[in-house]
Short mmCIF file of C-alpha atoms in Angstrom, two decimals:
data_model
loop_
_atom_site.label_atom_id
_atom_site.label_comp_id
_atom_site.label_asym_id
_atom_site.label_seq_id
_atom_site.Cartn_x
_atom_site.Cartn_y
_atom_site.Cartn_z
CA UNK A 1369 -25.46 -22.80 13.43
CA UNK A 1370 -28.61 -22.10 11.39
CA UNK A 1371 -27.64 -19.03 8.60
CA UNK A 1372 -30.24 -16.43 7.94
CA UNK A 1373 -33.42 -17.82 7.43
CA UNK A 1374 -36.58 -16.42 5.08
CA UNK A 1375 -40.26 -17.13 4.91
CA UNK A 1376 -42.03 -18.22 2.76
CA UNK A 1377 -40.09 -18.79 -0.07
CA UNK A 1378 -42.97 -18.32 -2.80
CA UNK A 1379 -46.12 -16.17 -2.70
CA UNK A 1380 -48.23 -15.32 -4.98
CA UNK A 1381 -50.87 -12.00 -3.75
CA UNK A 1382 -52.94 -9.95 -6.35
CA UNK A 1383 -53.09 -6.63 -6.23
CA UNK A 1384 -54.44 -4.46 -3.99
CA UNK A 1385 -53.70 -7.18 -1.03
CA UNK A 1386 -51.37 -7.06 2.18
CA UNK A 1387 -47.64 -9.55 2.45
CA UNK A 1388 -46.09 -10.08 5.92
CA UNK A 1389 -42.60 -11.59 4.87
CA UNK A 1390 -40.48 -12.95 7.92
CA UNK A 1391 -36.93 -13.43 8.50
CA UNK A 1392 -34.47 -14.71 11.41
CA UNK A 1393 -30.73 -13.41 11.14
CA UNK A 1394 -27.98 -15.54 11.80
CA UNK A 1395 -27.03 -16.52 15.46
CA UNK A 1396 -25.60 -13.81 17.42
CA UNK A 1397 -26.74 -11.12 14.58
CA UNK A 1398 -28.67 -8.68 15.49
CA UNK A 1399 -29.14 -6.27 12.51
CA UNK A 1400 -31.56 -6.97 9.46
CA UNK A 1401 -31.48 -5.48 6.66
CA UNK A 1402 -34.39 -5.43 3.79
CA UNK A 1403 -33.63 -5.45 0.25
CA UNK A 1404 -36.03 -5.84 -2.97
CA UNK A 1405 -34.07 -6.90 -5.90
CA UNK A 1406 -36.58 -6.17 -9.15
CA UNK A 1407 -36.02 -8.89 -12.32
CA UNK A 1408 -32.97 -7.25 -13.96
CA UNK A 1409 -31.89 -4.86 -11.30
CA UNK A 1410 -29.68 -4.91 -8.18
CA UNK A 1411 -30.62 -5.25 -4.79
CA UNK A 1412 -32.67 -2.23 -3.72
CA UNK A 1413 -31.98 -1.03 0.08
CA UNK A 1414 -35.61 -0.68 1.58
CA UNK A 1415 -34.65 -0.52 5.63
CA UNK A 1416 -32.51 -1.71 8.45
CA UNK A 1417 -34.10 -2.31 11.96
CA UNK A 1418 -31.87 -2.65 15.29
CA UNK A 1419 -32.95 -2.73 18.49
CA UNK A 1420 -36.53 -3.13 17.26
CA UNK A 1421 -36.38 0.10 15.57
CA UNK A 1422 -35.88 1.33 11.51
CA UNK A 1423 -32.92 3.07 11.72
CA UNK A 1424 -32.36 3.59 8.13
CA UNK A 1425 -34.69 3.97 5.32
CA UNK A 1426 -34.28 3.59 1.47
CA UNK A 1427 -36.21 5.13 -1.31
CA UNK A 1428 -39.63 2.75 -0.61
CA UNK A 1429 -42.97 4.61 0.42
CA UNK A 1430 -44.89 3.93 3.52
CA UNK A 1431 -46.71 0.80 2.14
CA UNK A 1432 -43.24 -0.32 2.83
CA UNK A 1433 -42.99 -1.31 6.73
CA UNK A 1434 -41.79 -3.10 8.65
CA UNK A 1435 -41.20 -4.83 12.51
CA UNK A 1436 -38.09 -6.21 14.90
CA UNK A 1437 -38.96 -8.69 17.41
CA UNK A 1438 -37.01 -9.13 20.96
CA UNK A 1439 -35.61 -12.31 19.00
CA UNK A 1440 -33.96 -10.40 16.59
CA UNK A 1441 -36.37 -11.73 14.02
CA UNK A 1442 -38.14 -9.01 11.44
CA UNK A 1443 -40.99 -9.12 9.50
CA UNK A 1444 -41.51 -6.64 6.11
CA UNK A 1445 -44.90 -5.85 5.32
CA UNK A 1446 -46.64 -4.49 2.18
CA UNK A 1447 -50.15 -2.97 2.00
CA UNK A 1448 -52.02 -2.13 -1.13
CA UNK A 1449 -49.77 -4.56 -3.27
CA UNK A 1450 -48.88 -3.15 -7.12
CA UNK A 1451 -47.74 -5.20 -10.09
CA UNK A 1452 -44.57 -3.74 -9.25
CA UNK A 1453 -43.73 -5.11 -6.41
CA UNK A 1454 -42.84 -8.21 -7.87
CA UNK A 1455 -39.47 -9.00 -6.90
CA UNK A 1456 -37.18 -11.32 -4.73
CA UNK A 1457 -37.33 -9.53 -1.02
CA UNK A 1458 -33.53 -10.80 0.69
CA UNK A 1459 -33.37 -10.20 4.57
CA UNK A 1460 -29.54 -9.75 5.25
CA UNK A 1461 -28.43 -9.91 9.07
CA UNK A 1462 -25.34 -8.04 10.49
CA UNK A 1463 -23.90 -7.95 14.18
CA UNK A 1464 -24.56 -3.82 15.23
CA UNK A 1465 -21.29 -1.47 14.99
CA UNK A 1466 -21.08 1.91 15.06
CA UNK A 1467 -19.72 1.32 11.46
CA UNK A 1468 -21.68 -1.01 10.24
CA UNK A 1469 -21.45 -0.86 6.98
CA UNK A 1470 -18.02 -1.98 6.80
CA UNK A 1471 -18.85 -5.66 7.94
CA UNK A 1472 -20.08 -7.84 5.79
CA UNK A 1473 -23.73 -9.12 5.81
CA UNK A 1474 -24.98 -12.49 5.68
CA UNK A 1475 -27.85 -13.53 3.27
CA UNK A 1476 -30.89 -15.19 3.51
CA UNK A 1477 -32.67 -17.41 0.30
CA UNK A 1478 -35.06 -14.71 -0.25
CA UNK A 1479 -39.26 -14.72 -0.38
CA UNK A 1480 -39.71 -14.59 -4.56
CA UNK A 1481 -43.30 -12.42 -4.26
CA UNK A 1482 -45.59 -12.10 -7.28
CA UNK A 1483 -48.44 -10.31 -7.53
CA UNK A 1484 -51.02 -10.72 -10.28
CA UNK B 71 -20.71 9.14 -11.39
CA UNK B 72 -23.56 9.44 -8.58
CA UNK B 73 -24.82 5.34 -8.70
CA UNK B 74 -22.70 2.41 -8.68
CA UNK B 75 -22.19 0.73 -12.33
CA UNK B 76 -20.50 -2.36 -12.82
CA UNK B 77 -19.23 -3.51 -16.19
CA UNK B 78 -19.11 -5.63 -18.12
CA UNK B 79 -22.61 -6.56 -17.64
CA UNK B 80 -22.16 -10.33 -18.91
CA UNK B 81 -18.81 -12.54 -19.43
CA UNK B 82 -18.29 -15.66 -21.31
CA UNK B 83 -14.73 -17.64 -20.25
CA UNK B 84 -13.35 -20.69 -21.21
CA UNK B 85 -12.33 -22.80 -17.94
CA UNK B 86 -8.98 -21.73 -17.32
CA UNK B 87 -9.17 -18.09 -18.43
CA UNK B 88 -7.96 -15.52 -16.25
CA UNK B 89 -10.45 -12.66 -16.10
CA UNK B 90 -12.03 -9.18 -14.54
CA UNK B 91 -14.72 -6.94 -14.06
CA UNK B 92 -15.18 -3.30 -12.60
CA UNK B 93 -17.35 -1.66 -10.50
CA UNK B 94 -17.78 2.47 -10.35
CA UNK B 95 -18.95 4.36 -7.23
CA UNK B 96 -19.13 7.74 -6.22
CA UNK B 97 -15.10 8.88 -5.06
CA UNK B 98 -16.25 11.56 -2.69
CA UNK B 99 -17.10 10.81 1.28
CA UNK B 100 -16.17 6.89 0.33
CA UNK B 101 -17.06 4.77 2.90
CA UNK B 102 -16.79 1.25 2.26
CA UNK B 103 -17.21 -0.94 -1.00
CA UNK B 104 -18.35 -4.43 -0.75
CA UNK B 105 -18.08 -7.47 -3.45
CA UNK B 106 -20.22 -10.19 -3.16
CA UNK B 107 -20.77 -13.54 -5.61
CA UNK B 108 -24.23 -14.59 -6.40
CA UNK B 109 -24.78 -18.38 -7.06
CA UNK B 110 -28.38 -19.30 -8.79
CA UNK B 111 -30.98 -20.59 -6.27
CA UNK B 112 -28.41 -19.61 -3.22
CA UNK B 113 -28.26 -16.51 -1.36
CA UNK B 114 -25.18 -13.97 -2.05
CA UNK B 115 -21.96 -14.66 0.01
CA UNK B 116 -19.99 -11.91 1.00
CA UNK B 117 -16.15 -11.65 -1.11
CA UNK B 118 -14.24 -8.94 0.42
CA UNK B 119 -15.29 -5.62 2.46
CA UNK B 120 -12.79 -3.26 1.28
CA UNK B 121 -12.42 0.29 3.01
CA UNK B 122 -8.62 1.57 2.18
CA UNK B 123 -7.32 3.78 -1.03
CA UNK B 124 -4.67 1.23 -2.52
CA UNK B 125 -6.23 -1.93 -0.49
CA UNK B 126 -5.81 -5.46 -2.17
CA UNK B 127 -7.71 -8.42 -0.87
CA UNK B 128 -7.57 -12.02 -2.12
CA UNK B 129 -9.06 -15.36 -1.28
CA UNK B 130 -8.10 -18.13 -2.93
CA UNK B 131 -7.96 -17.51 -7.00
CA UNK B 132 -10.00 -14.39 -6.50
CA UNK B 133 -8.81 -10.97 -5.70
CA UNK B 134 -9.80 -7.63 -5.79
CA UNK B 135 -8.40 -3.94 -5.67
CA UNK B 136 -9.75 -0.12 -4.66
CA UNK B 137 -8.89 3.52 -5.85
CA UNK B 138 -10.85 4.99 -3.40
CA UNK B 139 -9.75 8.51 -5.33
CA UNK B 140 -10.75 7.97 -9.00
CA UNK B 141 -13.91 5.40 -7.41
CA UNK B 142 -13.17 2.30 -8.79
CA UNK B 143 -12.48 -1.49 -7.48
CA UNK B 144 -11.29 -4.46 -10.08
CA UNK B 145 -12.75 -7.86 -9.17
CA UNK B 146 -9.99 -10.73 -10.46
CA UNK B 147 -10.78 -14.29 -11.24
CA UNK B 148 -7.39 -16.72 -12.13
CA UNK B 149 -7.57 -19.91 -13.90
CA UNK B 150 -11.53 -19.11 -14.01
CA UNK B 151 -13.49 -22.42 -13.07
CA UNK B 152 -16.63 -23.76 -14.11
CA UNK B 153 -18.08 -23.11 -10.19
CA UNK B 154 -16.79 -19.25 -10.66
CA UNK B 155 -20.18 -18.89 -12.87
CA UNK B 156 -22.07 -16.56 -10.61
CA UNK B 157 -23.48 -12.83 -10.76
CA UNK B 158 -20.87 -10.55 -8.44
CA UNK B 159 -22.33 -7.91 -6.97
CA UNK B 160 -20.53 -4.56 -5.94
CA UNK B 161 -21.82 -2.05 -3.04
CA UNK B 162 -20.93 1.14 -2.15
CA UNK B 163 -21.35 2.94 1.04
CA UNK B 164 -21.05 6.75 1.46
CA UNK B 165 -21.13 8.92 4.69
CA UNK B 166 -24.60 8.09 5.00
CA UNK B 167 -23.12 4.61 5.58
CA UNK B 168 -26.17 3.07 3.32
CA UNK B 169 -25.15 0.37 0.73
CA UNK B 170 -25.58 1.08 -3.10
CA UNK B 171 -25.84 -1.68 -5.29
CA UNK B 172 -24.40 -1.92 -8.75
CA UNK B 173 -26.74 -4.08 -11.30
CA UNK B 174 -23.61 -7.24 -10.97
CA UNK B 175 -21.44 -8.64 -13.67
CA UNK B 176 -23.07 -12.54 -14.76
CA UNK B 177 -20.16 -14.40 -15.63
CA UNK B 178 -20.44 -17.72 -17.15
CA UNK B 179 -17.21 -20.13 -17.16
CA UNK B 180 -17.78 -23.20 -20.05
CA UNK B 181 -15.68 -26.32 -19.11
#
């Protein structure tokens, strides 16, 4: 049973260009979560998609979007990359409940992005 | 307290030590808190959900505790071992049911 699944796991973009990063949640998940986790900091929420749609949204502007696939699958995109925008991007995968965030959520390696 | 702080931010044990760390979150509409250990070069592995005033949840040598009133949870480690060295993360969900991250505790266990 193949855990939640990131790609790629390095990238390197300078600034001013567009990242598409892709995950695949966990067999029989079908929630991902986005988080950007900044040298230093904790894990930053940046959006949940389910059912193909962003259901929740964190404190990230619009360069900040994203996509759900039939598969479950997600991709995060980022346009008009910054220096700050450097981080480790984790895709987390959850199984939908009305209360949702009471279930834990399952981890992927994480895409370490660094822009020049 | 409007963010979720954990403390201490760093911990040196000796292998064998019996230790703890605390995370803070916001005490009104509590919603859930979350503890999770972070391994170097692996990807965080959830600990213990926790959603009850006065809940206590254990797995093997580690347990934890919430005060769901005064918004804090206690993360124990007994008989600390060299493979405890991780960064544990804490999360806090509100009404908004959104997850909060604290900035972890990075404990290091010498053998």
């Amino acid at each position: 049973d193949a855990g939640v699944t990131q790609s790629p796991t390095h990238l390197i973009k300078t600034r001013g260009q567009q990242v598409t990063l892709r995950c695949s949640p966990k067999s029989g998940h079908d929630t991902v979560s986005w988080y950007q986790q900044a040298l230093g900091q904790g894990p930053q929420f940046i959006f949940q998609y389910y059912e193909e749609e962003e259901r929740q949204r964190g404190n990230f502007p619009d360069r900040f979007s994203g996509h759900q696939f039939p598969n479950y699958s997600s991709e995060l995109n980022v346009n008009a990359l910054l220096l700050g925008d450097s981080a480790l991007y984790l895709c987390a995968s959850s199984f939908h409940r009305e209360q949702q965030s009471r279930y834990e959520q399952y981890f992927g390696p994480g895409t370490r992005l660094t822009v020049t | 307290i409007l963010n979720v702080e954990q403390s201490p931010q760093s911990l040196h044990v000796q292998e064998g030590d019996s230790t703890n760390f605390t995370c803070s979150f916001p005490s009104s509409n509590f919603y859930a808190l979350h503890w999770y250990r972070w391994e170097t070069a692996k990807s965080p592995e959830a600990l213990f959900v926790m959603t009850l005033n006065g809940d206590e949840k254990k797995k093997g040598r580690i347990s934890a505790t919430l005060n769901t009133k005064e918004g804090y949870s206690y993360l124990y480690i007994k008989g600390s071992q060299p493979e405890d060295s991780a960064t544990y993360l804490c999360a806090s969900a509100g009404n908004n049911r959104k997850l909060i991250w604290g900035l972890g505790t990075s404990l290091a266990v010498n053998p």
